[in-house]
CSV table of C-alpha atoms in Angstrom, one decimal:
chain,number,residue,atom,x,y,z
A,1,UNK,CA,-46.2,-24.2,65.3
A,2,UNK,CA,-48.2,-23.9,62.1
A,3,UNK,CA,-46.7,-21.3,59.9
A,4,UNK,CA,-43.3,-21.3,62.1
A,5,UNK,CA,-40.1,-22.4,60.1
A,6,UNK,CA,-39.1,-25.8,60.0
A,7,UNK,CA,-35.9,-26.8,62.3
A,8,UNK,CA,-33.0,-26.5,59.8
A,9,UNK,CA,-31.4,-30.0,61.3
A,10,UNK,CA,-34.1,-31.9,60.6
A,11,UNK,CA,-33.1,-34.1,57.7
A,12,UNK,CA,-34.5,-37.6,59.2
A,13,UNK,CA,-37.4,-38.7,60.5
A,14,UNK,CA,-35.4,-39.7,63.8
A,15,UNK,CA,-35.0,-35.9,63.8
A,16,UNK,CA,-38.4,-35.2,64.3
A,17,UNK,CA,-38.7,-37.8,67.2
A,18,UNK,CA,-36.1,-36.1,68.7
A,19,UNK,CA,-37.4,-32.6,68.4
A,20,UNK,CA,-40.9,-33.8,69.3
A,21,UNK,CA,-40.0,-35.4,72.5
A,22,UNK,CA,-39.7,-31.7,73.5
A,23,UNK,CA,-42.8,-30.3,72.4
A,24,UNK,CA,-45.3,-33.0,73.8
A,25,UNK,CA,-46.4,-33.4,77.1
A,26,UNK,CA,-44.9,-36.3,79.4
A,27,UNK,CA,-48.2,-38.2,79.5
A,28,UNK,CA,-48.8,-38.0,75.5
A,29,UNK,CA,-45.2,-39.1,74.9
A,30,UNK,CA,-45.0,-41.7,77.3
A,31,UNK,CA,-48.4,-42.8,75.4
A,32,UNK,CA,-47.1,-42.3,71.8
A,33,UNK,CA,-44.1,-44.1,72.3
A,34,UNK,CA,-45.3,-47.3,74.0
A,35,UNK,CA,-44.4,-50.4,72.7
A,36,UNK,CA,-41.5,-52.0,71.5
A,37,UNK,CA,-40.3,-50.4,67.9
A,38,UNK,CA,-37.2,-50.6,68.4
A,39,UNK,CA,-37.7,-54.1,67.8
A,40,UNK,CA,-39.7,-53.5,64.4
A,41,UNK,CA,-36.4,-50.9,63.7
A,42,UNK,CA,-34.2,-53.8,64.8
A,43,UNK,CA,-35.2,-56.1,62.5
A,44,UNK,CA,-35.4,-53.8,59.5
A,45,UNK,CA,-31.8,-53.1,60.1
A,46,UNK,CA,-30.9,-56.8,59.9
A,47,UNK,CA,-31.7,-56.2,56.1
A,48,UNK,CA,-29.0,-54.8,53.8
A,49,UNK,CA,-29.6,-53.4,50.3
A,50,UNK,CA,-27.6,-54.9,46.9
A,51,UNK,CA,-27.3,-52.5,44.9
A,52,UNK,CA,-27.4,-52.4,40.6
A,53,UNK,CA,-25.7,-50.2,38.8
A,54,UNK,CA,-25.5,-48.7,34.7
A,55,UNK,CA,-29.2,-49.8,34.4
A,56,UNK,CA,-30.6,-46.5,32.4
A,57,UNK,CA,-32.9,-44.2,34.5
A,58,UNK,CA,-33.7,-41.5,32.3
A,59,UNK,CA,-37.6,-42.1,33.5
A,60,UNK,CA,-39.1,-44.0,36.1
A,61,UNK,CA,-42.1,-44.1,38.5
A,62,UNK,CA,-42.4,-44.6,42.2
A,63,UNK,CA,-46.5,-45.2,40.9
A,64,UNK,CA,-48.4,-48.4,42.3
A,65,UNK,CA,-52.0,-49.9,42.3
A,66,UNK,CA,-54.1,-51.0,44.9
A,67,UNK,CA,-57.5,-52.3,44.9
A,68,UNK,CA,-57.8,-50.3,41.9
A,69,UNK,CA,-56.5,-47.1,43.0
A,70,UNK,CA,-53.9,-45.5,41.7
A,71,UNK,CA,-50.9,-44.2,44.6
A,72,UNK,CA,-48.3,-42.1,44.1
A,73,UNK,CA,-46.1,-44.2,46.0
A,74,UNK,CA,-46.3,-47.2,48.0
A,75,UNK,CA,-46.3,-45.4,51.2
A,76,UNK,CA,-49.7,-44.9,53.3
A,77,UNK,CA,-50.1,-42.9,56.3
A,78,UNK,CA,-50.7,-45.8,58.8
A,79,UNK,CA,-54.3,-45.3,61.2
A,80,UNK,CA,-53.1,-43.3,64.0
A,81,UNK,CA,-55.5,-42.6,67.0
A,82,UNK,CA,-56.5,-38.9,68.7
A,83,UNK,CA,-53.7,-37.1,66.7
A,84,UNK,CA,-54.7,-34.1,68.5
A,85,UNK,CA,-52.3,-35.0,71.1
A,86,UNK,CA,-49.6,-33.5,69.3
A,87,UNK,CA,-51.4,-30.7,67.4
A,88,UNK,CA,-54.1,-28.5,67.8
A,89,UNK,CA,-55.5,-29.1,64.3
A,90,UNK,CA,-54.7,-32.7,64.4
A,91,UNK,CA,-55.8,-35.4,61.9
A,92,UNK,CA,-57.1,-32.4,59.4
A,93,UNK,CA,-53.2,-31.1,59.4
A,94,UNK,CA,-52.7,-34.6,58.4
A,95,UNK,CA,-55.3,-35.0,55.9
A,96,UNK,CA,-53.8,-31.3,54.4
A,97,UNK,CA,-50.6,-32.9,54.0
A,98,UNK,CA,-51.5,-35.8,52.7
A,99,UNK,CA,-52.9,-34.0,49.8
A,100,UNK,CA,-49.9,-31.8,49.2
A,101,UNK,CA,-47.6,-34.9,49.0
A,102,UNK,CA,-50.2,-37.4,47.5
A,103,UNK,CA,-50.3,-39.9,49.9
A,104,UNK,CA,-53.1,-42.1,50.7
A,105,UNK,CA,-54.4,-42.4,54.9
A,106,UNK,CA,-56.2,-44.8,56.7
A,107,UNK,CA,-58.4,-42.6,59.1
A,108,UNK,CA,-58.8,-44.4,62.0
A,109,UNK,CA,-61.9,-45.3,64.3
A,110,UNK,CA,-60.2,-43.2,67.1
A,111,UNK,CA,-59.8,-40.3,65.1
A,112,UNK,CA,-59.8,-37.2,67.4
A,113,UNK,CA,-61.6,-35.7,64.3
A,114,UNK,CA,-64.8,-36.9,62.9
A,115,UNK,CA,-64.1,-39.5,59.6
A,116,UNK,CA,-66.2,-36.8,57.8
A,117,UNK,CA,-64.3,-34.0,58.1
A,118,UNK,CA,-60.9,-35.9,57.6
A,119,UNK,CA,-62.2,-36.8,54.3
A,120,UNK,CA,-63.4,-33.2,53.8
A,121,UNK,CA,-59.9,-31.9,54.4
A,122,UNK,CA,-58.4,-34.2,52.4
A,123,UNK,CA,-60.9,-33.3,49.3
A,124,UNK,CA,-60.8,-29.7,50.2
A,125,UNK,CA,-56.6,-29.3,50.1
A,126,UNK,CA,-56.5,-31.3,46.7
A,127,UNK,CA,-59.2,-29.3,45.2
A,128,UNK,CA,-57.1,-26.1,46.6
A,129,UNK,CA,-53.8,-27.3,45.3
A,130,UNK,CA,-55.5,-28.3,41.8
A,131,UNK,CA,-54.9,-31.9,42.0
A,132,UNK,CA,-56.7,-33.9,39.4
A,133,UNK,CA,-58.2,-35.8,42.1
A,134,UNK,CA,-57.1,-36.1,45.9
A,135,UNK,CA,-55.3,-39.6,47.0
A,136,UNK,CA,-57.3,-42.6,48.7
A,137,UNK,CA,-58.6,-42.1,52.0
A,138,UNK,CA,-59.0,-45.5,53.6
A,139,UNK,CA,-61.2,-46.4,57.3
A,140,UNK,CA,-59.8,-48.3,60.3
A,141,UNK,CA,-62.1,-49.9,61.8
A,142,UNK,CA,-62.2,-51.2,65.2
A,143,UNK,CA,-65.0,-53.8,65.8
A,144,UNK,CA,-67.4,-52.2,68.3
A,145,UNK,CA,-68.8,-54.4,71.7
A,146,UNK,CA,-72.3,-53.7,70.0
A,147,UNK,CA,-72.7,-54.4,66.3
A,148,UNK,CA,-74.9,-51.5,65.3
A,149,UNK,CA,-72.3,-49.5,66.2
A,150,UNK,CA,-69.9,-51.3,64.1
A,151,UNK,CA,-72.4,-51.5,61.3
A,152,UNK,CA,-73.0,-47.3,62.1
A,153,UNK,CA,-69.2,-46.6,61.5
A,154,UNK,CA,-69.1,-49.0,58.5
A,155,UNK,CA,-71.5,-47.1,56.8
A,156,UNK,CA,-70.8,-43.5,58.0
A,157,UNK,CA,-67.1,-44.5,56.0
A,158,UNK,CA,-69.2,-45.2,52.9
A,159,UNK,CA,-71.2,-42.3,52.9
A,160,UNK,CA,-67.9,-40.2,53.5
A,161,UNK,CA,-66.2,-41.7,50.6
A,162,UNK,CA,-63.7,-43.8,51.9
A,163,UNK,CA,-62.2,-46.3,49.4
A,164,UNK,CA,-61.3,-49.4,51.6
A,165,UNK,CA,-62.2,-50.5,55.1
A,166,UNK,CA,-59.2,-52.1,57.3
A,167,UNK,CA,-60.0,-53.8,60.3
A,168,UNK,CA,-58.1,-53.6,62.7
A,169,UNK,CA,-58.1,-57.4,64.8
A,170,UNK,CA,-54.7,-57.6,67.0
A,171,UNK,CA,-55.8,-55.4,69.3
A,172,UNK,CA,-59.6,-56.3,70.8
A,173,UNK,CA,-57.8,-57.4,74.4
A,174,UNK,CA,-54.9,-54.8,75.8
A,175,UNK,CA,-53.9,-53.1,78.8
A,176,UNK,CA,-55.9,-50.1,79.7
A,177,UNK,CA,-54.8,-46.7,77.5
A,178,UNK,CA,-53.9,-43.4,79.5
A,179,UNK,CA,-56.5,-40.8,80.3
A,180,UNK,CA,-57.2,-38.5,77.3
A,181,UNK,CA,-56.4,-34.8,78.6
A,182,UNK,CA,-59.3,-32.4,78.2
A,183,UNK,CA,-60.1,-31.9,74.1
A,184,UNK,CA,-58.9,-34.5,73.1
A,185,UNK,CA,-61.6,-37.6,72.4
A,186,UNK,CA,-62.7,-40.6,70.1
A,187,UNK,CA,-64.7,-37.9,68.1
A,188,UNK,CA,-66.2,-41.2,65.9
A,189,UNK,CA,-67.3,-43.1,68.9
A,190,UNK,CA,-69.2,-40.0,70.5
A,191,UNK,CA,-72.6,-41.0,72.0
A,192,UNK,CA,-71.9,-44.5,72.5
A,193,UNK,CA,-71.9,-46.3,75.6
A,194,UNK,CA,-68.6,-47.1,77.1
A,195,UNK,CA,-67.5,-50.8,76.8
A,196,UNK,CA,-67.6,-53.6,79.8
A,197,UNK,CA,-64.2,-54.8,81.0
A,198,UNK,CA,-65.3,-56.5,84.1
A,199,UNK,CA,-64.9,-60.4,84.3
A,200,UNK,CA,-67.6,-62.9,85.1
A,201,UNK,CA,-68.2,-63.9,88.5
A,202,UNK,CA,-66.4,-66.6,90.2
A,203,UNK,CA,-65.1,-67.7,86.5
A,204,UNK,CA,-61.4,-67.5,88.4
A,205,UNK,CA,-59.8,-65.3,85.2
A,206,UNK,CA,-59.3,-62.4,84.7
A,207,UNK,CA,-59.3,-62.2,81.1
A,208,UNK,CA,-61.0,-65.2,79.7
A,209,UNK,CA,-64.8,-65.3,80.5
A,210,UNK,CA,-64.6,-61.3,80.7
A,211,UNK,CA,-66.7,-58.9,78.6
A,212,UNK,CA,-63.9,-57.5,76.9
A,213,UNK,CA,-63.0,-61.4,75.8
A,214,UNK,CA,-66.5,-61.9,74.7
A,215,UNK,CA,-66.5,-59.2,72.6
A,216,UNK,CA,-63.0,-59.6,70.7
A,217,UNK,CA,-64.1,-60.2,67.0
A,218,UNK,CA,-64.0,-63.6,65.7
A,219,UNK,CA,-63.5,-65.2,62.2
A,220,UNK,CA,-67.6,-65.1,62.2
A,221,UNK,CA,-67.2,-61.2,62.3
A,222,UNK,CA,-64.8,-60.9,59.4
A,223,UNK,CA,-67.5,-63.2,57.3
A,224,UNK,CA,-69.9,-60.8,58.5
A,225,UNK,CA,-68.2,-57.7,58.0
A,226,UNK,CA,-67.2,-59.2,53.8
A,227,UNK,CA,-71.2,-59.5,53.8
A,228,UNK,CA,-72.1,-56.1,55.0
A,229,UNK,CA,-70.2,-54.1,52.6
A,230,UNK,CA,-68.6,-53.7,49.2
A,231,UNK,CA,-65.9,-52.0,49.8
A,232,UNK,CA,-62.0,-53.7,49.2
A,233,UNK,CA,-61.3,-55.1,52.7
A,234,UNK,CA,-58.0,-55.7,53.9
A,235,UNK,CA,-57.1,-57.2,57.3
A,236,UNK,CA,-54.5,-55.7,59.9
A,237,UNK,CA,-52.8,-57.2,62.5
A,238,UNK,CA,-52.0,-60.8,61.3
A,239,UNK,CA,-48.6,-62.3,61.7
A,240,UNK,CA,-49.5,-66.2,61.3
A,241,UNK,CA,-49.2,-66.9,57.6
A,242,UNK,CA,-52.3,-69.3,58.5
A,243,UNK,CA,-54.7,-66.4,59.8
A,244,UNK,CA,-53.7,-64.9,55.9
A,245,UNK,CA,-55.0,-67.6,54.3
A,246,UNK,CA,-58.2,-68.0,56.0
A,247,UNK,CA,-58.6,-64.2,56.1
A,248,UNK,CA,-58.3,-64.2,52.5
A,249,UNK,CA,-60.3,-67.4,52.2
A,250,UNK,CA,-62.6,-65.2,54.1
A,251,UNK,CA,-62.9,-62.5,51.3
A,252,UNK,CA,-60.2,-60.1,52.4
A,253,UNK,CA,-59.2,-58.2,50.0
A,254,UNK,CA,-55.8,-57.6,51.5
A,255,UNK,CA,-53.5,-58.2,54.4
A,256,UNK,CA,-51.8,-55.7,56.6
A,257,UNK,CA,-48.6,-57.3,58.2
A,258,UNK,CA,-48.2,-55.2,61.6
A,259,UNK,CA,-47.7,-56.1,65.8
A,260,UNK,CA,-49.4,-52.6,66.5
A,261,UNK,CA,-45.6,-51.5,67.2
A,262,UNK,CA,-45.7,-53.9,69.8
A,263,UNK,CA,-48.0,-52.0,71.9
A,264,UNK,CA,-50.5,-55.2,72.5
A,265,UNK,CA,-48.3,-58.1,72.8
A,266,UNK,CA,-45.0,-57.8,75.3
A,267,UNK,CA,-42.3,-59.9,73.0
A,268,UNK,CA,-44.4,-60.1,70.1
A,269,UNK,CA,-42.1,-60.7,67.1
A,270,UNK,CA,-41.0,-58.0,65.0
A,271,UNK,CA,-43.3,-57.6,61.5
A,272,UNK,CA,-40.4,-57.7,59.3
A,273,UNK,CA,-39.5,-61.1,60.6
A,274,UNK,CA,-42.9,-62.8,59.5
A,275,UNK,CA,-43.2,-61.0,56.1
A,276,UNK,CA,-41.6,-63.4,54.0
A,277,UNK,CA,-43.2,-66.2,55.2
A,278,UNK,CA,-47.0,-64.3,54.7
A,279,UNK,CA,-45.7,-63.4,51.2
A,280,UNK,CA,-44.8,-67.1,50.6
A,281,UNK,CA,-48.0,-68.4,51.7
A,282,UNK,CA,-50.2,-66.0,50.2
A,283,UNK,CA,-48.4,-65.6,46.7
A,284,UNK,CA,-46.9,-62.7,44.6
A,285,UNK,CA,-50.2,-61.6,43.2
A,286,UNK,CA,-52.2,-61.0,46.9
A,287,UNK,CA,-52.1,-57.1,48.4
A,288,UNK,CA,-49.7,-57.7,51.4
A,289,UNK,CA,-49.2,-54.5,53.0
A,290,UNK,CA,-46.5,-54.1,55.9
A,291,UNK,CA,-46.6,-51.8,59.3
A,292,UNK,CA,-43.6,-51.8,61.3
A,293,UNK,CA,-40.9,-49.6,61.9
A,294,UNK,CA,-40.2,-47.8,58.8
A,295,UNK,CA,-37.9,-44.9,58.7
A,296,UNK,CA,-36.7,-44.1,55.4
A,297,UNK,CA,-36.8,-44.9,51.6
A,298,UNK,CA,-34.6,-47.5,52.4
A,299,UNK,CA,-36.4,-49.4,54.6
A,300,UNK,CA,-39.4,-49.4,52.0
A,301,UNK,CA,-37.6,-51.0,49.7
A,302,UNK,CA,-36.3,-53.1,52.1
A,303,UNK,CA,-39.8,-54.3,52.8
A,304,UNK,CA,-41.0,-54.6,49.7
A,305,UNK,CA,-38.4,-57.0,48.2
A,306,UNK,CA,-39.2,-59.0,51.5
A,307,UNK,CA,-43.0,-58.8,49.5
A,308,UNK,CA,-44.4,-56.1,51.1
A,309,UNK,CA,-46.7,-54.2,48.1
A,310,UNK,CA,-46.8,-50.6,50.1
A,311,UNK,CA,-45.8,-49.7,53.3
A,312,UNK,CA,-47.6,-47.7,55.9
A,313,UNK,CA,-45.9,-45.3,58.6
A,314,UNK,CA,-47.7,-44.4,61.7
A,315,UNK,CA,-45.8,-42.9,65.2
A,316,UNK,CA,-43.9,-40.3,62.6
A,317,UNK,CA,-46.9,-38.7,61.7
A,318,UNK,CA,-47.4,-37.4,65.6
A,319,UNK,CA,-43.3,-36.2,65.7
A,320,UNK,CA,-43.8,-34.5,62.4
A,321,UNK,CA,-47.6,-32.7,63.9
A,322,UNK,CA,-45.6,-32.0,67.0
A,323,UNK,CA,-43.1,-29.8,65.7
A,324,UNK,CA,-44.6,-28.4,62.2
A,325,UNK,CA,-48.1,-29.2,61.8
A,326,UNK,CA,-49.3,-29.8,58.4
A,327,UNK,CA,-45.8,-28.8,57.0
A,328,UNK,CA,-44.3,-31.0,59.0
A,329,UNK,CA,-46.0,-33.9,58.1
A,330,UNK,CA,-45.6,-32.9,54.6
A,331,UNK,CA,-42.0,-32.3,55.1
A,332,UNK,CA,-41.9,-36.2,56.3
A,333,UNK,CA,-43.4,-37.7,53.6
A,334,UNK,CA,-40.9,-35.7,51.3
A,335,UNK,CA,-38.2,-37.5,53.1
A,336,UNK,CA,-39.9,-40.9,52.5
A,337,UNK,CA,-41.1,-40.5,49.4
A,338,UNK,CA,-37.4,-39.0,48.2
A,339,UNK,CA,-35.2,-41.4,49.9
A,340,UNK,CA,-37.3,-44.4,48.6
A,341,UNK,CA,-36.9,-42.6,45.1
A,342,UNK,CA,-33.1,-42.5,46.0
A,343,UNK,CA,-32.9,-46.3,47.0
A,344,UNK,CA,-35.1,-47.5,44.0
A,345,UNK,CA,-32.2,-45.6,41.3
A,346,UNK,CA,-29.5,-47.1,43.4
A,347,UNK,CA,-30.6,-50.3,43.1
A,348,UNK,CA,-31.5,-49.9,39.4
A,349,UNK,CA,-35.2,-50.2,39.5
A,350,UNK,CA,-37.3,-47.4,37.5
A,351,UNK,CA,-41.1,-49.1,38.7
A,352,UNK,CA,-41.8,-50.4,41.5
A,353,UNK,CA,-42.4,-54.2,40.1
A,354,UNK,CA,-38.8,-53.9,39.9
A,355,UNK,CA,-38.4,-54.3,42.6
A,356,UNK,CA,-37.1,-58.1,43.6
A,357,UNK,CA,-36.3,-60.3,46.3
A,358,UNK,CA,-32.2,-60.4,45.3
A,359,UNK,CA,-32.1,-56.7,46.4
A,360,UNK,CA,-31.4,-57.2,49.5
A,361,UNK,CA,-29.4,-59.5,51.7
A,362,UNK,CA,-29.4,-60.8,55.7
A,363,UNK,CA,-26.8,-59.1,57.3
């Protein structure tokens, strides 16, 4: 639908969901939407806002920093795997939008586009658009069964120019995904050797002892991984305010609060819910990111007064491809970016350090 106009009732990004479910094919969708966000959503609306009033807002800036780069909001395009499921054009659609709305991505390891040429697009739409400089681009990473391949994607993210590395560590032992359709494929992991899932002999389990389990990274990978490369690393996937604190003791750089949407874990606990206690244990002055559910400006701001420094939005970047493509997904991130602009005036902040725990209340 590149090109085509935009539905005029889209005003949300529940809109797009809605409109997407049409457009996508059962398999995809019933892939897309697995997990439990409504859970994530659940707990967000738990949270009410407080706002401030006749606090002057003649200027402001939605503006952050991160790992020493500069975002134009605290909102990242969460890692979002074979995006080619809902658009031809897929992850480079995204990456073109992400430069029109500067907005840093995290590319992930099961890209359905080469890392490279996300990164190119990216570069190539900023340059186009006469951006002083395009937004971070940031690499998921997925620990690999075999370490040279780990160490080959770690490397091929450096030589593209990626600006952070974020491993990814909640979801090393899940159920079996769906059967990609023809097209559509891990275009980083091409040329590898499939993993092992089957267990060990007579060990009497079916997940412990198994080559998957073996596999799963370990706190010895992390070390290894801080060792291997310069780049800012932040971790994603913790919930335990304990696995912060020896990730960062570890030499993360930062800390991605997220349950994967609940897509790994049946009855994991929503990310929201654990976010104050990470931001207690961690302290004001570490990078805690949050993944879980957002929908609007509000529920940014929601999250960070909970101690969330940015935000990253996955599933509504394949509802916006679905129905516009790049303008879609650029559309999106003008609602975000807006209604976050919207919810910090009404609450009277004018920077984002302004923003405080007393804005918002348990409902």
């Amino acid at each position: 639908m590149t090109g085509a106009p935009l539905p005029a009732d889209i005003v949300t990004l529940d809109d797009y969901e809605r409109h997407a479910a049409a457009l996508i094919d059962p398999a995809s969708w019933a892939h897309i939407q697995q997990g439990n966000t409504a859970a994530n959503r659940a707990a967000l609306a738990r949270w009410g806002l407080v706002p401030r009033m006749l606090r002057p807002l003649d200027s402001g800036s939605t503006g952050t920093m991160l790992f020493g780069q500069a975002h134009a909001a605290p909102i990242l395009l969460a890692p979002v795997a074979y995006q080619r499921l809902a658009h031809a054009q897929g992850e480079i659609a995204t990456a073109q939008a992400a430069a029109a709305l500067d907005t840093a991505l995290v590319a992930s390891t099961l890209s359905s586009v080469g890392l490279k040429a996300i990164i190119q697009a990216l570069h190539d739409a900023a340059r186009e658009l006469q951006r002083p400089a395009p937004p971070p681009a940031w690499f998921q990473l997925y620990v690999q069964p075999d370490p040279a391949d780990t160490l080959a994607l770690v490397r091929r993210a450096e030589a593209a120019g990626y600006g952070a590395l974020v491993v990814t560590v909640d979801a090393a032992i899940k159920r079996a995904e769906f059967t990609l359709p023809p097209g559509v494929e891990a275009a980083n992991l091409a040329g590898q050797a499939p993993p092992r899932h089957h267990t060990h002999a007579h060990s009497g389990q079916l997940v412990f002892g198994s080559a998957l389990a073996a596999q799963a990274p370990t706190w010895d990978t992390l070390a290894w991984l801080r060792r291997e490369t310069t780049l800012p690393l932040v971790v994603k996937g913790l919930l335990h305010p304990d696995d912060a604190l020896r990730a960062r003791d570890a030499g993360a750089d930062g800390v991605i609060v997220s349950n994967h949407a609940g897509r790994v874990l049946d009855g994991v606990a929503p990310a929201l819910m654990l976010l104050p206690a990470m931001h207690a244990a961690l302290g004001a002055d570490y990078p805690l990111l949050f993944d879980g559910g957002v929908r609007s400006g509000a529920d940014v701001l929601k999250a960070m007064a909970l101690g969330a420094r940015a935000v990253l939005v996955g599933a509504p970047q394949y509802h916006a491809l679905a129905v516009g493509g790049m303008a879609g997904v650029a559309h999106m991130l003008h609602i975000l970016r807006t209604g976050f602009e919207l919810a910090m005036a009404q609450c009277g902040c004018t920077s984002v350090d302004q923003i405080t725990r007393d804005l918002v209340i348990a409902l």
